[in-house]
mmCIF file of C-alpha atoms in Angstrom:
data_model
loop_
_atom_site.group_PDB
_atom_site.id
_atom_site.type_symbol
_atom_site.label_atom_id
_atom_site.label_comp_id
_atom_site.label_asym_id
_atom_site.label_seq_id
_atom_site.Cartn_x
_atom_site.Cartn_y
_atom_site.Cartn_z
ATOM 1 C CA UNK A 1 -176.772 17.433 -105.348
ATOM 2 C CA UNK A 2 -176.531 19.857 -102.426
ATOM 3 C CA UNK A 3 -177.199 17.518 -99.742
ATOM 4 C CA UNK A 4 -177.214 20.029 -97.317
ATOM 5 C CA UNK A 5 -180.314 21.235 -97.981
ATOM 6 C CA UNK A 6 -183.395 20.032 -96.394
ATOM 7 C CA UNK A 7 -185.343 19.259 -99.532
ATOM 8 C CA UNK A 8 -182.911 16.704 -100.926
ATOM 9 C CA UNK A 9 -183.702 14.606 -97.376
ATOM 10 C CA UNK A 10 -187.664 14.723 -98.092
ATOM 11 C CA UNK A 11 -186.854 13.767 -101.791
ATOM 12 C CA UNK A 12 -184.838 10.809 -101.066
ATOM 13 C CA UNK A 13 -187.667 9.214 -98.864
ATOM 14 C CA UNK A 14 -189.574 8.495 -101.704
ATOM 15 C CA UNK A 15 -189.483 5.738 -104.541
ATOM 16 C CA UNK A 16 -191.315 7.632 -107.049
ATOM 17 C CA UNK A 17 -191.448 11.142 -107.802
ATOM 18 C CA UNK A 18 -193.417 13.344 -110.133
ATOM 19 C CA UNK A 19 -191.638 16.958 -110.694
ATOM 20 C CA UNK A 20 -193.821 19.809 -112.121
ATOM 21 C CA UNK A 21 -192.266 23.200 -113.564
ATOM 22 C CA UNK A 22 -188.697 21.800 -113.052
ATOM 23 C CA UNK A 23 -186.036 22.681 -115.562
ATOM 24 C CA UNK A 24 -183.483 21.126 -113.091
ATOM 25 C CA UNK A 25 -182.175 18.192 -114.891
ATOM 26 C CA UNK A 26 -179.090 17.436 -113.158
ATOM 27 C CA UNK A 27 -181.020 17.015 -109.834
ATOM 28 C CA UNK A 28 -183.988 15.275 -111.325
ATOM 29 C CA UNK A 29 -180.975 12.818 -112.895
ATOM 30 C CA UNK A 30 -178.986 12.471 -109.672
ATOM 31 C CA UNK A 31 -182.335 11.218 -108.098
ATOM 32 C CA UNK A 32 -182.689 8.477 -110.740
ATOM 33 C CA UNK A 33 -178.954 7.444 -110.054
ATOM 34 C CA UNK A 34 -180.276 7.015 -106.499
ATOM 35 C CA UNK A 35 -183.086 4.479 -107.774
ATOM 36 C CA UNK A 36 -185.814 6.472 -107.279
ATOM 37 C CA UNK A 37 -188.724 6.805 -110.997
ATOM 38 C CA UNK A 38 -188.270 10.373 -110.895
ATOM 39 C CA UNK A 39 -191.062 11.836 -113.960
ATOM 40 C CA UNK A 40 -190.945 15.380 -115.308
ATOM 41 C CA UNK A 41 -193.807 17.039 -116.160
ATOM 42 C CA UNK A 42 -193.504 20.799 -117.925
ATOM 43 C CA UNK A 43 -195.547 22.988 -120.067
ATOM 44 C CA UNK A 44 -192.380 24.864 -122.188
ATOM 45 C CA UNK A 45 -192.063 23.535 -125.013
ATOM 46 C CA UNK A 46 -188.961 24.065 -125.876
ATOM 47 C CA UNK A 47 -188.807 20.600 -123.857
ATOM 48 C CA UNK A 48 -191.378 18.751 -126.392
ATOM 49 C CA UNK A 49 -188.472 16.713 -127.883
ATOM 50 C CA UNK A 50 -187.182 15.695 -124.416
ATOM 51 C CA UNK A 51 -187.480 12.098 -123.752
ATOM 52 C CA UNK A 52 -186.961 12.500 -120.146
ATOM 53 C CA UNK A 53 -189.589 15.369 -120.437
ATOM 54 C CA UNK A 54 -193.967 14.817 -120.530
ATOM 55 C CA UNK A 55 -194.119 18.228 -121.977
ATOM 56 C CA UNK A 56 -197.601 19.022 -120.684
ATOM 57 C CA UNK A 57 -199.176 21.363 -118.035
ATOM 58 C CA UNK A 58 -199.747 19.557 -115.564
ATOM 59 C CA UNK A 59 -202.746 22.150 -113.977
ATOM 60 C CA UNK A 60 -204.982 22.163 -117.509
ATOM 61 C CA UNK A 61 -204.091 18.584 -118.912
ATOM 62 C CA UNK A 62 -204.639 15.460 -118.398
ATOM 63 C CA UNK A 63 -201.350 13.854 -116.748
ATOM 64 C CA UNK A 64 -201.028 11.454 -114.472
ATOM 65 C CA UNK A 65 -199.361 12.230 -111.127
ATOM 66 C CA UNK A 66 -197.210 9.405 -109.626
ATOM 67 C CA UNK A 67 -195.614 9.204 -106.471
ATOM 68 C CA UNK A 68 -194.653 12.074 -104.901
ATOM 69 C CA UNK A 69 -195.704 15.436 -106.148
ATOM 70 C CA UNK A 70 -192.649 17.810 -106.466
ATOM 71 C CA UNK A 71 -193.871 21.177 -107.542
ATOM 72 C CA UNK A 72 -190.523 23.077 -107.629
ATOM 73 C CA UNK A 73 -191.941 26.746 -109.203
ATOM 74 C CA UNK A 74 -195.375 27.276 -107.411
ATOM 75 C CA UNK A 75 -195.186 30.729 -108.199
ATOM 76 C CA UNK A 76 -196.377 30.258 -111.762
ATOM 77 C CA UNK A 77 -199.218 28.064 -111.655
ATOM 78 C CA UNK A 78 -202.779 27.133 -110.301
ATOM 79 C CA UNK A 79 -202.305 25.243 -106.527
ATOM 80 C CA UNK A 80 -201.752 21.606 -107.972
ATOM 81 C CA UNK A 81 -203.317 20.612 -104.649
ATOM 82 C CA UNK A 82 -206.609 21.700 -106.032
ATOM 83 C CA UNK A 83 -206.184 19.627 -109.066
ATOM 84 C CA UNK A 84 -204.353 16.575 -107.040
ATOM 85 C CA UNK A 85 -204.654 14.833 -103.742
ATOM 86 C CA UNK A 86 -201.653 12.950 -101.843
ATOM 87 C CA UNK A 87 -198.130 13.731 -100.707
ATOM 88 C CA UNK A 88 -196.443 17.279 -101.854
ATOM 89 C CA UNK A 89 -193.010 18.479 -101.725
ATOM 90 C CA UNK A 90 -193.971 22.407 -102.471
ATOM 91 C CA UNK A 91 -191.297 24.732 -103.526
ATOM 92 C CA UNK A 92 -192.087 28.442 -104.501
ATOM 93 C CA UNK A 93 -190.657 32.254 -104.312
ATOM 94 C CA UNK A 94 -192.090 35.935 -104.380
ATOM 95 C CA UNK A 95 -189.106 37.210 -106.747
ATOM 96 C CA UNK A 96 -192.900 38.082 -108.356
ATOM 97 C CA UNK A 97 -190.853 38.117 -112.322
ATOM 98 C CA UNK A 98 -192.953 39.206 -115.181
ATOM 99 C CA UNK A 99 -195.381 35.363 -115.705
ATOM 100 C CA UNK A 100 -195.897 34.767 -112.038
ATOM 101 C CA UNK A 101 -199.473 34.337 -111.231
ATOM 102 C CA UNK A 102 -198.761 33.325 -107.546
ATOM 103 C CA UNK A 103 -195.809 34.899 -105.562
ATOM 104 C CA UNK A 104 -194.912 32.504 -102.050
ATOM 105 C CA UNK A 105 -194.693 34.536 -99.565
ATOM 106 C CA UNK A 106 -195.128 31.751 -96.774
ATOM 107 C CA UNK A 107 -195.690 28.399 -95.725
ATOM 108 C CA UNK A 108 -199.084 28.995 -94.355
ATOM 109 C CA UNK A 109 -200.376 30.424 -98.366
ATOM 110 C CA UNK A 110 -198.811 27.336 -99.596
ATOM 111 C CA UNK A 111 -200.544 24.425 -96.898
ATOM 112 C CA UNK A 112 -203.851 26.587 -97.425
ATOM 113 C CA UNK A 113 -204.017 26.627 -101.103
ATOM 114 C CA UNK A 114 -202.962 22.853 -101.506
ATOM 115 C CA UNK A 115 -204.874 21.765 -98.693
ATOM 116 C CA UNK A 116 -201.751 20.835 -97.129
ATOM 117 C CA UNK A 117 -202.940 20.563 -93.598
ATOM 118 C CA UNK A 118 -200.885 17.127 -92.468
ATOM 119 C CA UNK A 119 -197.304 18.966 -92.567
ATOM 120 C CA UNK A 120 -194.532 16.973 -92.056
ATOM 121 C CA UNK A 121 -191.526 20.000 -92.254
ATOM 122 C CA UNK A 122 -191.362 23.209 -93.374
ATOM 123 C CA UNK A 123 -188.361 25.739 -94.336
ATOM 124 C CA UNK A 124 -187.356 28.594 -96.010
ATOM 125 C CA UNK A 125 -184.143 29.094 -97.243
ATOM 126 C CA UNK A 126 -182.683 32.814 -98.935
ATOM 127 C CA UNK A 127 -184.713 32.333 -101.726
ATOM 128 C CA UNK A 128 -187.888 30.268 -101.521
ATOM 129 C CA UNK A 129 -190.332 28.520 -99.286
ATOM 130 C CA UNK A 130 -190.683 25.103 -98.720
ATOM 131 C CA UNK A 131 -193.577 22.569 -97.408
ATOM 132 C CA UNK A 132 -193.674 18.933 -97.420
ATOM 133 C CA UNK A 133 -196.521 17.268 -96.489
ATOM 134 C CA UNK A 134 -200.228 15.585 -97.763
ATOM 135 C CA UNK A 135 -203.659 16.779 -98.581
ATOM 136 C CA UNK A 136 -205.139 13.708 -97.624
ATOM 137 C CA UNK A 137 -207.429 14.745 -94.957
ATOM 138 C CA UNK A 138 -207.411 15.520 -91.836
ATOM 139 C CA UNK A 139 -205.932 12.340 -90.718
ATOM 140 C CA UNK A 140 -203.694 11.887 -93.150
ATOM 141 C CA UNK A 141 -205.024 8.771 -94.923
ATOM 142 C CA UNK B 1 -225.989 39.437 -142.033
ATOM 143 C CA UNK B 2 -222.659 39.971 -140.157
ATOM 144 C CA UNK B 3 -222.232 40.911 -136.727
ATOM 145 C CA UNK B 4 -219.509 42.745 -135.332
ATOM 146 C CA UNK B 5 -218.644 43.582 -131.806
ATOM 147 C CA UNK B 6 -216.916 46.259 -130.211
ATOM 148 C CA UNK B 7 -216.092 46.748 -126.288
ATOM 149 C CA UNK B 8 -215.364 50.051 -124.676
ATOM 150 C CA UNK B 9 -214.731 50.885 -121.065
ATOM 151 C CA UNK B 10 -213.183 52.916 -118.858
ATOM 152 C CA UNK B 11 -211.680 56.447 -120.462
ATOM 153 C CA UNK B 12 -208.690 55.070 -122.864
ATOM 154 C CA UNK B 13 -210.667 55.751 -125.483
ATOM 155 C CA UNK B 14 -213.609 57.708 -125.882
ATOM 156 C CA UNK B 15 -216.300 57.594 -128.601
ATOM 157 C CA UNK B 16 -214.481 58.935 -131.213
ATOM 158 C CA UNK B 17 -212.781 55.929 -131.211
ATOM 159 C CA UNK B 18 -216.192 53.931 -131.876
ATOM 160 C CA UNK B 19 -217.601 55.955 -134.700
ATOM 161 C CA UNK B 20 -214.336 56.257 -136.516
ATOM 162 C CA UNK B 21 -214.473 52.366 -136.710
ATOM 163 C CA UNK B 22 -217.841 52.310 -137.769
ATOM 164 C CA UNK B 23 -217.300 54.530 -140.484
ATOM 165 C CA UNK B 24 -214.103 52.819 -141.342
ATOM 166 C CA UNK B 25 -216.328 49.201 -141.530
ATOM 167 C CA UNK B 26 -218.588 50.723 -143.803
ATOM 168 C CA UNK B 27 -216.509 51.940 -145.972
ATOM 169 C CA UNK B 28 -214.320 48.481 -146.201
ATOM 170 C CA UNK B 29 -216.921 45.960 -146.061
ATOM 171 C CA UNK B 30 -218.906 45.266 -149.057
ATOM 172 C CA UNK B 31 -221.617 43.674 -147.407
ATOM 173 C CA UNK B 32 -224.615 43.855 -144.495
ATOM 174 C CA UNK B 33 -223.239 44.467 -140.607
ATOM 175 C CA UNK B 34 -224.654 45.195 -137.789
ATOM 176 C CA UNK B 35 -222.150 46.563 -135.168
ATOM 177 C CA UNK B 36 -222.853 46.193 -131.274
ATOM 178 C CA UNK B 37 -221.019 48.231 -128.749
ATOM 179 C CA UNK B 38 -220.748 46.905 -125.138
ATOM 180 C CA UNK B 39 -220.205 50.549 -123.082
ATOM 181 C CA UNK B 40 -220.245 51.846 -119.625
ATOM 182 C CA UNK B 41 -220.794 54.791 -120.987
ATOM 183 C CA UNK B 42 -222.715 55.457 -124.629
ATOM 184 C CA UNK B 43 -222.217 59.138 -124.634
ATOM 185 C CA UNK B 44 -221.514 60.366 -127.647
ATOM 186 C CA UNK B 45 -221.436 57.197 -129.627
ATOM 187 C CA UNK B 46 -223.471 56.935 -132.950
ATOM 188 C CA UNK B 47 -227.142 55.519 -132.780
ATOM 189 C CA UNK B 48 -226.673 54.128 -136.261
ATOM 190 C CA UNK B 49 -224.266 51.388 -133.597
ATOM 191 C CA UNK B 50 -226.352 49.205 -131.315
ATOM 192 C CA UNK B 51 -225.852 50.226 -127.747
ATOM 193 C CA UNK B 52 -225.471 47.368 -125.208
ATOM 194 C CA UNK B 53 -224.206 47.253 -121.218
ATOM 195 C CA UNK B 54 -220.703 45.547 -120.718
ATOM 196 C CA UNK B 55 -221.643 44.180 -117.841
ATOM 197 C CA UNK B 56 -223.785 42.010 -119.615
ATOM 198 C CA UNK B 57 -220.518 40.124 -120.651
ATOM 199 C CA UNK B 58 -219.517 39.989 -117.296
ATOM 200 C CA UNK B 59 -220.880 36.994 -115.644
ATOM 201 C CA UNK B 60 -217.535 36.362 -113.518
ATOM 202 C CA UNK B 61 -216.725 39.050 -110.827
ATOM 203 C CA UNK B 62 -212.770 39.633 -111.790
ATOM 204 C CA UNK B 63 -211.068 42.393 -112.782
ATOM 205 C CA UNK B 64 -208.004 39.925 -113.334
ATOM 206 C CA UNK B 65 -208.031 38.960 -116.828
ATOM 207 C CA UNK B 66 -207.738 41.450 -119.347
ATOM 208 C CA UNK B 67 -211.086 41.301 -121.780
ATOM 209 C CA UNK B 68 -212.110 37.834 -121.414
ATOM 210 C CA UNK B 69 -215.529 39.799 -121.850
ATOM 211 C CA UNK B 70 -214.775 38.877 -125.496
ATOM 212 C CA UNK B 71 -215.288 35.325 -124.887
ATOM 213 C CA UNK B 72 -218.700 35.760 -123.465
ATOM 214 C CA UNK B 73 -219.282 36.821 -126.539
ATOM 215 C CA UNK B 74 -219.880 33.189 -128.445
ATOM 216 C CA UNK B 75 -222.901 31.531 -128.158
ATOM 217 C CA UNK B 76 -224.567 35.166 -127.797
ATOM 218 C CA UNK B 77 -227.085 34.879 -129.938
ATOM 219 C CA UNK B 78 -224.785 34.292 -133.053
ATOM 220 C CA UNK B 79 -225.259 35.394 -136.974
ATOM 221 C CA UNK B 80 -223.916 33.231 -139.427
ATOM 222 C CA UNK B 81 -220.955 35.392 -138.801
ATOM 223 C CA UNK B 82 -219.504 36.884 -135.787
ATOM 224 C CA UNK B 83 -216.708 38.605 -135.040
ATOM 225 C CA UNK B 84 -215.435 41.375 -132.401
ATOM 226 C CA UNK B 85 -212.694 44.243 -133.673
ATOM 227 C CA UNK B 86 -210.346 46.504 -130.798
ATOM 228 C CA UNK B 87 -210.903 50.080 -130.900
ATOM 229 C CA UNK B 88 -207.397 50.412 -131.537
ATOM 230 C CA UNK B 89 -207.482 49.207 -135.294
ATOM 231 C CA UNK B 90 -206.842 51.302 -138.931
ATOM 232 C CA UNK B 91 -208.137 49.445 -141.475
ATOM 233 C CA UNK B 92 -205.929 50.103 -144.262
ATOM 234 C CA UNK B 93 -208.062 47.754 -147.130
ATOM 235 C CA UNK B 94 -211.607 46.436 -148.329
ATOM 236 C CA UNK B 95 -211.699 43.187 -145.460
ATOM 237 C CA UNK B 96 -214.964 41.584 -146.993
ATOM 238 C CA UNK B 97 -212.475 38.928 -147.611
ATOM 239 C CA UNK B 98 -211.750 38.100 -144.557
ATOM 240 C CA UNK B 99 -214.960 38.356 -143.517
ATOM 241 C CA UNK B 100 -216.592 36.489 -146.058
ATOM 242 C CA UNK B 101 -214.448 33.447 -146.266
ATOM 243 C CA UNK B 102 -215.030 30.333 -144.177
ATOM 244 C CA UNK B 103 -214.000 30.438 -140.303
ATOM 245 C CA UNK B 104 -214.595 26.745 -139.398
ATOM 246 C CA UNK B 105 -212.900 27.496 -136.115
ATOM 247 C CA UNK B 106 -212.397 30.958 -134.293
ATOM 248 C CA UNK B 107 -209.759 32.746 -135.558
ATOM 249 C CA UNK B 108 -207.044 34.750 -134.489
ATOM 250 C CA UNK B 109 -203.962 37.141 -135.448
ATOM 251 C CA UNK B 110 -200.748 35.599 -134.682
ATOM 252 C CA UNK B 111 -198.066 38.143 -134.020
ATOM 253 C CA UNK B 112 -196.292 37.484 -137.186
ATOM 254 C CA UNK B 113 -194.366 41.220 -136.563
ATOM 255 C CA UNK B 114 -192.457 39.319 -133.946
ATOM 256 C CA UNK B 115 -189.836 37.003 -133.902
ATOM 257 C CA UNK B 116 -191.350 33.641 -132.265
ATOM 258 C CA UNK B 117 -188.005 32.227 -131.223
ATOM 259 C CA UNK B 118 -186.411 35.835 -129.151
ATOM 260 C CA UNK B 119 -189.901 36.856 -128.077
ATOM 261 C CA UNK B 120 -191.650 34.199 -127.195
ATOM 262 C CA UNK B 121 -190.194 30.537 -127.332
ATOM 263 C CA UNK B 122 -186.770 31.487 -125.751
ATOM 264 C CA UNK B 123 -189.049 32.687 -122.631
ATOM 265 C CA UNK B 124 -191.723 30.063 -122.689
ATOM 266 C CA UNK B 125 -190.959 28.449 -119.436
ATOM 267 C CA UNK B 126 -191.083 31.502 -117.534
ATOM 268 C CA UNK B 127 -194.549 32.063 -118.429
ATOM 269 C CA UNK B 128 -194.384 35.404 -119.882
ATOM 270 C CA UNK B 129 -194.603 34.414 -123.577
ATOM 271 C CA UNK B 130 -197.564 36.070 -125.787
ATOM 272 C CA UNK B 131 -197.660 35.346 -129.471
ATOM 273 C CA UNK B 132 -201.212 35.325 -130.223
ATOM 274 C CA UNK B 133 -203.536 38.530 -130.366
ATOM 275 C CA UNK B 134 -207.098 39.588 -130.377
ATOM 276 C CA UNK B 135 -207.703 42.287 -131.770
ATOM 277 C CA UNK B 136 -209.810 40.705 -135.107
ATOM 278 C CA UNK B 137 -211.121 37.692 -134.520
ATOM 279 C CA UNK B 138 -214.211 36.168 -136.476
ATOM 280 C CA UNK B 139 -215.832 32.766 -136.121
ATOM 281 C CA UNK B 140 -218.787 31.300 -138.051
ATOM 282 C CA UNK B 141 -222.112 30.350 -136.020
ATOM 283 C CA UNK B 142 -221.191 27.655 -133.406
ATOM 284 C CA UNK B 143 -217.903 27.280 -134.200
ATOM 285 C CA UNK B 144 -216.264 28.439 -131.436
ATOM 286 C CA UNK B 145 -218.355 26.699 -129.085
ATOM 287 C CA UNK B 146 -215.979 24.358 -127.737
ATOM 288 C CA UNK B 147 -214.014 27.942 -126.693
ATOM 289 C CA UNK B 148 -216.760 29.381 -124.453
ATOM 290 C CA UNK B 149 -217.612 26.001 -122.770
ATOM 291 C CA UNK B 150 -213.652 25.566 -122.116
ATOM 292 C CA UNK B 151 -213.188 28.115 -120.855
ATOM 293 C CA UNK B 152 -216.232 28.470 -117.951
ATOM 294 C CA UNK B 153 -215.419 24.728 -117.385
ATOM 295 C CA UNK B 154 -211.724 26.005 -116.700
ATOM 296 C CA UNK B 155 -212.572 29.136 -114.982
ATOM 297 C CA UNK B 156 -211.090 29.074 -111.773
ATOM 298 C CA UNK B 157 -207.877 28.061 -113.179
ATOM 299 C CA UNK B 158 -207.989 30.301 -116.206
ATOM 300 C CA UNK B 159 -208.626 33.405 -113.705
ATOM 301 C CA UNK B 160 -205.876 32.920 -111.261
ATOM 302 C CA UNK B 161 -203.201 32.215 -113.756
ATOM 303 C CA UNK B 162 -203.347 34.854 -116.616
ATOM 304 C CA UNK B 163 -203.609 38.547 -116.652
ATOM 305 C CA UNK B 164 -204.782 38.688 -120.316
ATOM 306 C CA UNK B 165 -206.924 36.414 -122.558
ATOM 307 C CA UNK B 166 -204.158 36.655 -125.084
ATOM 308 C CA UNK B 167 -202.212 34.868 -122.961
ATOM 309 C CA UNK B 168 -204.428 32.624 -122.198
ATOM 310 C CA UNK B 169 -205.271 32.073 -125.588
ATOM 311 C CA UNK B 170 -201.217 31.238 -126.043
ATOM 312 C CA UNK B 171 -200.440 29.105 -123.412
ATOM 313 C CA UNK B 172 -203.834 27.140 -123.546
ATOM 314 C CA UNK B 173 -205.276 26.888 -126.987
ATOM 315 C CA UNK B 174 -202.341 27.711 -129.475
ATOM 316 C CA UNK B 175 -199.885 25.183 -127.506
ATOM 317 C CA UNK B 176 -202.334 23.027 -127.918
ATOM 318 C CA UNK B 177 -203.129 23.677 -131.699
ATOM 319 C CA UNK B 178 -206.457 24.546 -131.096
ATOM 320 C CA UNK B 179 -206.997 28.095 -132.629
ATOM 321 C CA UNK B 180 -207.001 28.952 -136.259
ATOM 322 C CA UNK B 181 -205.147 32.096 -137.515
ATOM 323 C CA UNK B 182 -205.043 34.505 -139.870
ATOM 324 C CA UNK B 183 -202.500 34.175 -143.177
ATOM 325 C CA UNK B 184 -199.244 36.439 -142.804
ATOM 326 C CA UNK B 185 -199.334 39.884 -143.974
ATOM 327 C CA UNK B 186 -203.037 40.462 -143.769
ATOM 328 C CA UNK B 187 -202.118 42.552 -139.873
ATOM 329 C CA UNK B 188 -199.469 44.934 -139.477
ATOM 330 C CA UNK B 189 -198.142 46.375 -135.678
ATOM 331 C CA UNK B 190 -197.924 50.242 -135.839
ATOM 332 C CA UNK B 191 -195.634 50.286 -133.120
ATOM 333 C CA UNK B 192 -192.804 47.459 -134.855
ATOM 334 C CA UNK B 193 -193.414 47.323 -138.631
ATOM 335 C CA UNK B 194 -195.815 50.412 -139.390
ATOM 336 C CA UNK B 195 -198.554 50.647 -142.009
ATOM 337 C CA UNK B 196 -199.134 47.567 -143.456
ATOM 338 C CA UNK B 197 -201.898 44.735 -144.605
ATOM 339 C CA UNK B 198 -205.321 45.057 -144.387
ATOM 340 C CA UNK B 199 -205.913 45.933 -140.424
ATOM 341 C CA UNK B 200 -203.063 48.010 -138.394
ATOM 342 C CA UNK B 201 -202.721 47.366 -134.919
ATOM 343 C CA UNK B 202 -201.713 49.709 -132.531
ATOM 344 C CA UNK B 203 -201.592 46.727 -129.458
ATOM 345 C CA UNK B 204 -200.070 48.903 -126.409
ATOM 346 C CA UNK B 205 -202.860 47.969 -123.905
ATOM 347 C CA UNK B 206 -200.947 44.883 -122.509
ATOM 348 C CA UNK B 207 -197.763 47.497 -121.809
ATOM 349 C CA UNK B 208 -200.621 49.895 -119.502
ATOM 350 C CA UNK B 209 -201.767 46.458 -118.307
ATOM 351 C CA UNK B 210 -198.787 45.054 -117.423
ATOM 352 C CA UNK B 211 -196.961 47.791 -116.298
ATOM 353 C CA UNK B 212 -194.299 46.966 -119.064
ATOM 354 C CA UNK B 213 -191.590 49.606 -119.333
ATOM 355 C CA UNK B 214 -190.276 50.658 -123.193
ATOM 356 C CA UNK B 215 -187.222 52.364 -123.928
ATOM 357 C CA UNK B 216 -188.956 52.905 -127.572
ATOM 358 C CA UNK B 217 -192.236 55.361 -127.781
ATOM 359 C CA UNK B 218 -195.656 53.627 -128.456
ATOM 360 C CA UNK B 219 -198.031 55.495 -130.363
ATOM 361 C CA UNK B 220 -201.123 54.964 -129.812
ATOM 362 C CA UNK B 221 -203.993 55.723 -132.874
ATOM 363 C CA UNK B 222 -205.070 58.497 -131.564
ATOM 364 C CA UNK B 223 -201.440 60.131 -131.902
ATOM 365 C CA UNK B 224 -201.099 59.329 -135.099
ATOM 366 C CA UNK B 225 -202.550 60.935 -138.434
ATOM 367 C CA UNK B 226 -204.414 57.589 -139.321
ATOM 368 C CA UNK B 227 -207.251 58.664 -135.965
ATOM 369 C CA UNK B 228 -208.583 61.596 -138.682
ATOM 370 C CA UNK B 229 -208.102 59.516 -142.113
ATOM 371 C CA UNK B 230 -211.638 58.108 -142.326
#
């Protein structure tokens, strides 16, 4: 784990974490070595046979979101804020390949599709944007 | 009685297109039709074809997916059997078979002319997969109910996240073993495996749609000696 970067801070303040769209195993893995109930939630099925994997979408079906909500390719789905309310860690780009639906351009698209009004940090690196923060009204609760 | 659906809009193809069908449906289906065309624009297209608006089957204002109007087509006053064809088709042999036998659920062509694992497993994640296709799809009365009332109650989602209904179709319903297909070899793709099976797809609307580049040439039917062989 890159400990450097910003994101790995917000992730370790957590006990429980629910990844979406992450095919980043080795992170999601170092988390659990930390202690922290790290799920993983992804449509491909290619993962269907992955224990460590709910291989389901997490926008269309029913799943259960625990913890945290770590959404680590926003670019290809539906906000999950609009299907979800609590605390989001929010990663996305605009590389805009071929099966993005929703290039991050951002932080402000990303707060005001989720409903992500109670920020907490915000950064973007070379690559991709990233919010952390909670839809859970405007005071937070 | 059977009815068949056709949708044409915009100027890819113009109404030779329709009545070439037509003619090809009568002269490959061994029993009672009656074929509806959803236009913009009627000129030229046989009266012996019922003329409706498309914008009848347009009840969402989106240009974004690519011919969910087909959808909007269950629950439309139904036959005992429905079904909508693509302009775009050759219909190499008789297809009162297909038409004739059961549909308990809606069925579709799955892209049997591609390999599932290069084309579309190996990419799955990235969301650009597409192994299912609509170009002949038939469904007896209320059967593909539980389709149309998905997919308004899904709308919002449905709109903002695919381009095509195909893809929809792919990533919603066939990962989730909800659609019914037709039997290999009955479809053939013009543009990979040539002449072949019952129905002959030409399928190069997604490439215009998706501003997909090809190194190979796509032909589409109107190119080819098959638009004149009815």
């Amino acid at each position: 784990m890159n400990s450097t970067k910003l994101i790995y801070s917000w992730l370790t303040e957590h006990d429980e974490l629910t990844f979406i769209a992450c095919n980043d195993f080795e992170l999601m893995d170092q988390l659990r070595e930390l202690g922290i109930i790290v799920h993983c939630i992804n449509y491909d099925i290619n993962y269907k046979d992955k224990d460590d994997v709910i291989c389901k979408d997490a926008i269309f079906d029913k799943v259960e979101f625990k913890g945290c909500v770590v959404h680590w390719n926003c670019e290809k789905t539906f906000p999950v804020g609009k299907v979800h309310q609590g605390e989001f860690i929010l990663r996305g780009d605009a590389k805009g390949h071929n099966g993005d639906c929703n290039p991050i351009h951002n932080h402000a698209q990303l707060m005001s599709q989720n409903g992500l009004f109670n920020l907490y940090d915000k950064y973007h690196d070379d690559t991709h944007t990233y919010v952390y923060g909670n839809n859970l009204g405007a005071d937070g609760i | 009685m059977v009815k068949l659906n056709v949708l044409k809009w915009g100027n890819k193809y113009d109404s030779q297109y329709v009545n070439r069908l037509y003619t090809l449906i009568t002269k490959n289906l061994d029993i009672p039709f009656q074929l509806t065309v959803w236009t913009d624009d009627t000129k030229g297209i046989t009266t012996e074809i019922e003329h409706r608006d498309i914008k009848e089957l347009r009840p969402y204002d989106t240009e974004r997916m690519f011919t969910y109007e087909k959808l909007m087509l269950i629950n439309r006053d139904e036959s005992e059997v429905n079904g909508w064809l693509d302009l775009d088709i050759h219909i190499n042999e008789n297809i009162t078979e297909l038409i004739t036998r059961p549909h308990p659920n809606i069925t579709f062509i799955w892209n049997h002319w591609n390999d599932f694992r290069d084309m579309s497993l190996r990419p799955y994640g990235k969301g650009s997969s597409c192994h299912v296709n609509s170009s002949f799809v038939f469904w007896d009365k209320g059967k593909a109910t539980w389709l149309r009332e998905y997919t308004e109650e899904h709308w919002e989602k449905i709109a903002w996240t695919y381009k095509s209904l195909d893809k929809y179709l792919f990533y919603q319903h066939a990962r989730n073993n909800r659609l019914s297909f037709w039997g290999e070899g009955l479809f053939s793709n013009y543009n990979v495996d040539g002449l072949g099976g019952k129905v002959t797809l030409f399928n190069t609307s997604h490439l215009y749609n998706n501003k997909i580049s090809v190194y190979k040439k796509h032909y589409e039917l109107h190119e080819t000696d098959l638009f004149m062989a009815y």
